[in-house]
């Protein structure tokens, strides 16, 4: 079973956003959210570390949508069409 590209795009976006917030200063709840995102990315991509998970997710996104690798705007549009908050 393969993870839907919209979910992968959301996870990558969330990881990148939380990485930036974490760099600004450690926060308790943010740490748990980051661990959850890392775990979900690894499980979703069948990998064991975040770098491999990000590489696998980006490759999947590159082949899932035409255009730029991991086209975030397209991913956002897809989530909006499916009724998810973006």
Short mmCIF file of N, CA and C in Angstrom, two decimals:
data_model
loop_
_atom_site.label_atom_id
_atom_site.label_comp_id
_atom_site.label_asym_id
_atom_site.label_seq_id
_atom_site.Cartn_x
_atom_site.Cartn_y
_atom_site.Cartn_z
N UNK A 1 0.85 -1.17 0.00
CA UNK A 1 0.00 0.00 0.00
C UNK A 1 0.89 1.24 0.00
N UNK A 2 0.55 2.21 -0.84
CA UNK A 2 1.34 3.43 -0.93
C UNK A 2 0.56 4.60 -0.32
N UNK A 3 1.29 5.46 0.37
CA UNK A 3 0.69 6.64 0.97
C UNK A 3 0.31 7.64 -0.11
N UNK A 4 -0.84 8.26 0.03
CA UNK A 4 -1.31 9.23 -0.95
C UNK A 4 -0.35 10.43 -0.99
N UNK A 5 -0.04 10.91 -2.19
CA UNK A 5 0.89 12.04 -2.32
C UNK A 5 0.48 13.28 -1.53
N UNK A 6 -0.80 13.54 -1.40
CA UNK A 6 -1.24 14.72 -0.62
C UNK A 6 -0.84 14.59 0.84
N UNK A 7 -0.93 13.38 1.38
CA UNK A 7 -0.51 13.17 2.76
C UNK A 7 1.01 13.32 2.89
N UNK A 8 1.74 12.76 1.95
CA UNK A 8 3.20 12.93 1.97
C UNK A 8 3.58 14.40 1.90
N UNK A 9 2.92 15.14 1.04
CA UNK A 9 3.21 16.58 0.91
C UNK A 9 2.94 17.30 2.22
N UNK A 10 1.84 16.97 2.85
CA UNK A 10 1.50 17.60 4.13
C UNK A 10 2.53 17.27 5.20
N UNK A 11 2.96 16.02 5.25
CA UNK A 11 3.96 15.62 6.23
C UNK A 11 5.29 16.32 6.02
N UNK A 12 5.72 16.42 4.76
CA UNK A 12 6.97 17.11 4.45
C UNK A 12 6.85 18.59 4.84
N UNK A 13 5.73 19.22 4.48
CA UNK A 13 5.51 20.62 4.85
C UNK A 13 5.56 20.79 6.36
N UNK A 14 4.88 19.91 7.08
CA UNK A 14 4.82 19.99 8.53
C UNK A 14 6.22 19.79 9.14
N UNK A 15 6.97 18.84 8.61
CA UNK A 15 8.33 18.61 9.11
C UNK A 15 9.19 19.86 8.91
N UNK A 16 9.12 20.44 7.72
CA UNK A 16 9.93 21.62 7.43
C UNK A 16 9.51 22.80 8.30
N UNK A 17 8.21 23.00 8.49
CA UNK A 17 7.72 24.10 9.33
C UNK A 17 8.17 23.91 10.78
N UNK A 18 8.01 22.70 11.29
CA UNK A 18 8.37 22.44 12.68
C UNK A 18 9.88 22.47 12.89
N UNK A 19 10.64 22.10 11.87
CA UNK A 19 12.10 22.20 11.96
C UNK A 19 12.51 23.65 12.14
N UNK A 20 11.87 24.55 11.41
CA UNK A 20 12.16 25.97 11.53
C UNK A 20 11.76 26.51 12.89
N UNK A 21 10.63 26.09 13.40
CA UNK A 21 10.18 26.54 14.72
C UNK A 21 11.09 26.00 15.81
N UNK A 22 11.50 24.77 15.66
CA UNK A 22 12.37 24.13 16.65
C UNK A 22 13.73 24.83 16.72
N UNK A 23 14.22 25.30 15.57
CA UNK A 23 15.49 26.01 15.53
C UNK A 23 15.41 27.31 16.33
N UNK A 24 14.21 27.88 16.43
CA UNK A 24 14.02 29.12 17.17
C UNK A 24 14.09 28.89 18.68
N UNK A 25 13.88 27.68 19.12
CA UNK A 25 13.96 27.36 20.54
C UNK A 25 13.19 26.09 20.84
N UNK A 26 13.70 25.25 21.75
CA UNK A 26 13.03 23.99 22.08
C UNK A 26 11.71 24.23 22.81
N UNK A 27 10.71 23.48 22.42
CA UNK A 27 9.40 23.59 23.05
C UNK A 27 8.86 22.19 23.27
N UNK A 28 8.30 21.93 24.44
CA UNK A 28 7.82 20.60 24.80
C UNK A 28 6.84 19.99 23.83
N UNK A 29 5.66 20.61 23.62
CA UNK A 29 4.67 20.01 22.72
C UNK A 29 5.18 19.92 21.28
N UNK A 30 5.99 20.87 20.87
CA UNK A 30 6.54 20.86 19.51
C UNK A 30 7.45 19.65 19.32
N UNK A 31 8.19 19.29 20.34
CA UNK A 31 9.08 18.12 20.25
C UNK A 31 8.28 16.85 19.97
N UNK A 32 7.18 16.68 20.68
CA UNK A 32 6.35 15.49 20.48
C UNK A 32 5.74 15.49 19.09
N UNK A 33 5.27 16.66 18.62
CA UNK A 33 4.71 16.75 17.27
C UNK A 33 5.76 16.39 16.23
N UNK A 34 6.98 16.88 16.43
CA UNK A 34 8.07 16.59 15.50
C UNK A 34 8.36 15.09 15.48
N UNK A 35 8.41 14.47 16.64
CA UNK A 35 8.65 13.03 16.71
C UNK A 35 7.53 12.27 15.99
N UNK A 36 6.30 12.72 16.15
CA UNK A 36 5.17 12.07 15.48
C UNK A 36 5.28 12.20 13.96
N UNK A 37 5.66 13.38 13.48
CA UNK A 37 5.80 13.60 12.04
C UNK A 37 6.94 12.73 11.49
N UNK A 38 8.07 12.70 12.19
CA UNK A 38 9.20 11.89 11.76
C UNK A 38 8.79 10.42 11.69
N UNK A 39 8.14 9.94 12.72
CA UNK A 39 7.70 8.54 12.74
C UNK A 39 6.76 8.25 11.57
N UNK A 40 5.78 9.13 11.35
CA UNK A 40 4.80 8.91 10.30
C UNK A 40 5.45 8.95 8.92
N UNK A 41 6.38 9.88 8.72
CA UNK A 41 7.10 9.93 7.45
C UNK A 41 7.89 8.65 7.22
N UNK A 42 8.56 8.17 8.24
CA UNK A 42 9.36 6.94 8.10
C UNK A 42 8.46 5.74 7.79
N UNK A 43 7.36 5.60 8.51
CA UNK A 43 6.45 4.49 8.26
C UNK A 43 5.84 4.61 6.86
N UNK A 44 5.45 5.82 6.49
CA UNK A 44 4.79 6.04 5.20
C UNK A 44 5.70 5.76 4.01
N UNK A 45 7.00 5.92 4.22
CA UNK A 45 7.95 5.72 3.13
C UNK A 45 8.75 4.43 3.25
N UNK A 46 8.54 3.69 4.33
CA UNK A 46 9.25 2.43 4.51
C UNK A 46 10.73 2.63 4.80
N UNK A 47 11.06 3.72 5.49
CA UNK A 47 12.45 4.03 5.81
C UNK A 47 12.65 4.05 7.32
N UNK A 48 13.93 4.21 7.73
CA UNK A 48 14.23 4.16 9.16
C UNK A 48 14.81 5.46 9.71
N UNK A 49 15.09 6.45 8.85
CA UNK A 49 15.58 7.73 9.36
C UNK A 49 14.97 8.86 8.54
N UNK A 50 14.97 10.05 9.12
CA UNK A 50 14.26 11.17 8.52
C UNK A 50 14.85 11.58 7.17
N UNK A 51 16.15 11.54 7.02
CA UNK A 51 16.74 11.94 5.74
C UNK A 51 16.29 11.01 4.61
N UNK A 52 16.28 9.72 4.87
CA UNK A 52 15.82 8.76 3.87
C UNK A 52 14.32 8.94 3.62
N UNK A 53 13.56 9.22 4.68
CA UNK A 53 12.13 9.42 4.54
C UNK A 53 11.82 10.65 3.69
N UNK A 54 12.53 11.74 3.95
CA UNK A 54 12.32 12.96 3.16
C UNK A 54 12.69 12.73 1.70
N UNK A 55 13.80 12.05 1.46
CA UNK A 55 14.22 11.77 0.09
C UNK A 55 13.18 10.92 -0.63
N UNK A 56 12.68 9.89 0.05
CA UNK A 56 11.67 9.01 -0.56
C UNK A 56 10.37 9.76 -0.81
N UNK A 57 9.95 10.57 0.14
CA UNK A 57 8.71 11.34 -0.02
C UNK A 57 8.83 12.32 -1.17
N UNK A 58 9.95 13.02 -1.25
CA UNK A 58 10.14 13.99 -2.33
C UNK A 58 10.19 13.31 -3.70
N UNK A 59 10.80 12.16 -3.75
CA UNK A 59 10.84 11.42 -5.02
C UNK A 59 9.43 10.99 -5.42
N UNK A 60 8.67 10.52 -4.47
CA UNK A 60 7.28 10.12 -4.75
C UNK A 60 6.47 11.31 -5.22
N UNK A 61 6.67 12.47 -4.58
CA UNK A 61 5.95 13.68 -4.98
C UNK A 61 6.38 14.14 -6.37
N UNK A 62 7.66 13.99 -6.66
CA UNK A 62 8.18 14.38 -7.97
C UNK A 62 7.50 13.59 -9.08
N UNK A 63 7.25 12.33 -8.84
CA UNK A 63 6.64 11.49 -9.85
C UNK A 63 5.11 11.50 -9.80
N UNK A 64 4.55 11.97 -8.68
CA UNK A 64 3.09 11.97 -8.53
C UNK A 64 2.44 13.13 -9.24
N UNK A 65 3.12 14.28 -9.25
CA UNK A 65 2.56 15.49 -9.86
C UNK A 65 3.54 16.04 -10.86
N UNK A 66 3.06 16.43 -12.01
CA UNK A 66 3.96 17.08 -12.97
C UNK A 66 4.37 18.45 -12.44
N UNK A 67 5.47 18.95 -12.90
CA UNK A 67 5.93 20.26 -12.46
C UNK A 67 7.13 20.13 -11.55
N UNK A 68 7.24 21.07 -10.64
CA UNK A 68 8.38 21.09 -9.72
C UNK A 68 8.31 19.91 -8.76
N UNK A 69 9.50 19.39 -8.33
CA UNK A 69 9.50 18.31 -7.35
C UNK A 69 8.79 18.75 -6.08
N UNK A 70 7.85 17.91 -5.62
CA UNK A 70 7.14 18.21 -4.39
C UNK A 70 6.37 19.51 -4.48
N UNK A 71 5.68 19.74 -5.57
CA UNK A 71 4.96 20.98 -5.80
C UNK A 71 3.95 21.21 -4.68
N UNK A 72 4.31 22.05 -3.73
CA UNK A 72 3.52 22.26 -2.54
C UNK A 72 2.18 22.91 -2.87
N UNK A 73 2.15 23.82 -3.82
CA UNK A 73 0.89 24.46 -4.20
C UNK A 73 -0.09 23.41 -4.71
N UNK A 74 0.38 22.48 -5.52
CA UNK A 74 -0.48 21.42 -6.03
C UNK A 74 -0.97 20.54 -4.88
N UNK A 75 -0.08 20.23 -3.95
CA UNK A 75 -0.46 19.42 -2.79
C UNK A 75 -1.53 20.15 -1.98
N UNK A 76 -1.36 21.44 -1.76
CA UNK A 76 -2.33 22.22 -1.01
C UNK A 76 -3.67 22.22 -1.73
N UNK A 77 -3.66 22.38 -3.04
CA UNK A 77 -4.89 22.36 -3.81
C UNK A 77 -5.59 21.01 -3.66
N UNK A 78 -4.84 19.95 -3.71
CA UNK A 78 -5.39 18.60 -3.58
C UNK A 78 -6.05 18.42 -2.22
N UNK A 79 -5.40 18.87 -1.16
CA UNK A 79 -5.97 18.74 0.19
C UNK A 79 -7.24 19.56 0.29
N UNK A 80 -7.26 20.75 -0.28
CA UNK A 80 -8.45 21.60 -0.23
C UNK A 80 -9.61 20.92 -0.95
N UNK A 81 -9.34 20.32 -2.09
CA UNK A 81 -10.37 19.62 -2.84
C UNK A 81 -10.94 18.45 -2.04
N UNK A 82 -10.09 17.83 -1.22
CA UNK A 82 -10.53 16.68 -0.42
C UNK A 82 -11.15 17.11 0.89
N UNK A 83 -11.29 18.42 1.12
CA UNK A 83 -11.96 18.91 2.31
C UNK A 83 -11.07 19.03 3.53
N UNK A 84 -9.76 18.88 3.37
CA UNK A 84 -8.85 19.00 4.50
C UNK A 84 -8.43 20.45 4.65
N UNK A 85 -8.14 20.83 5.87
CA UNK A 85 -7.69 22.19 6.13
C UNK A 85 -6.27 22.35 5.61
N UNK A 86 -5.92 23.50 5.10
CA UNK A 86 -4.60 23.69 4.54
C UNK A 86 -3.98 24.87 5.10
#
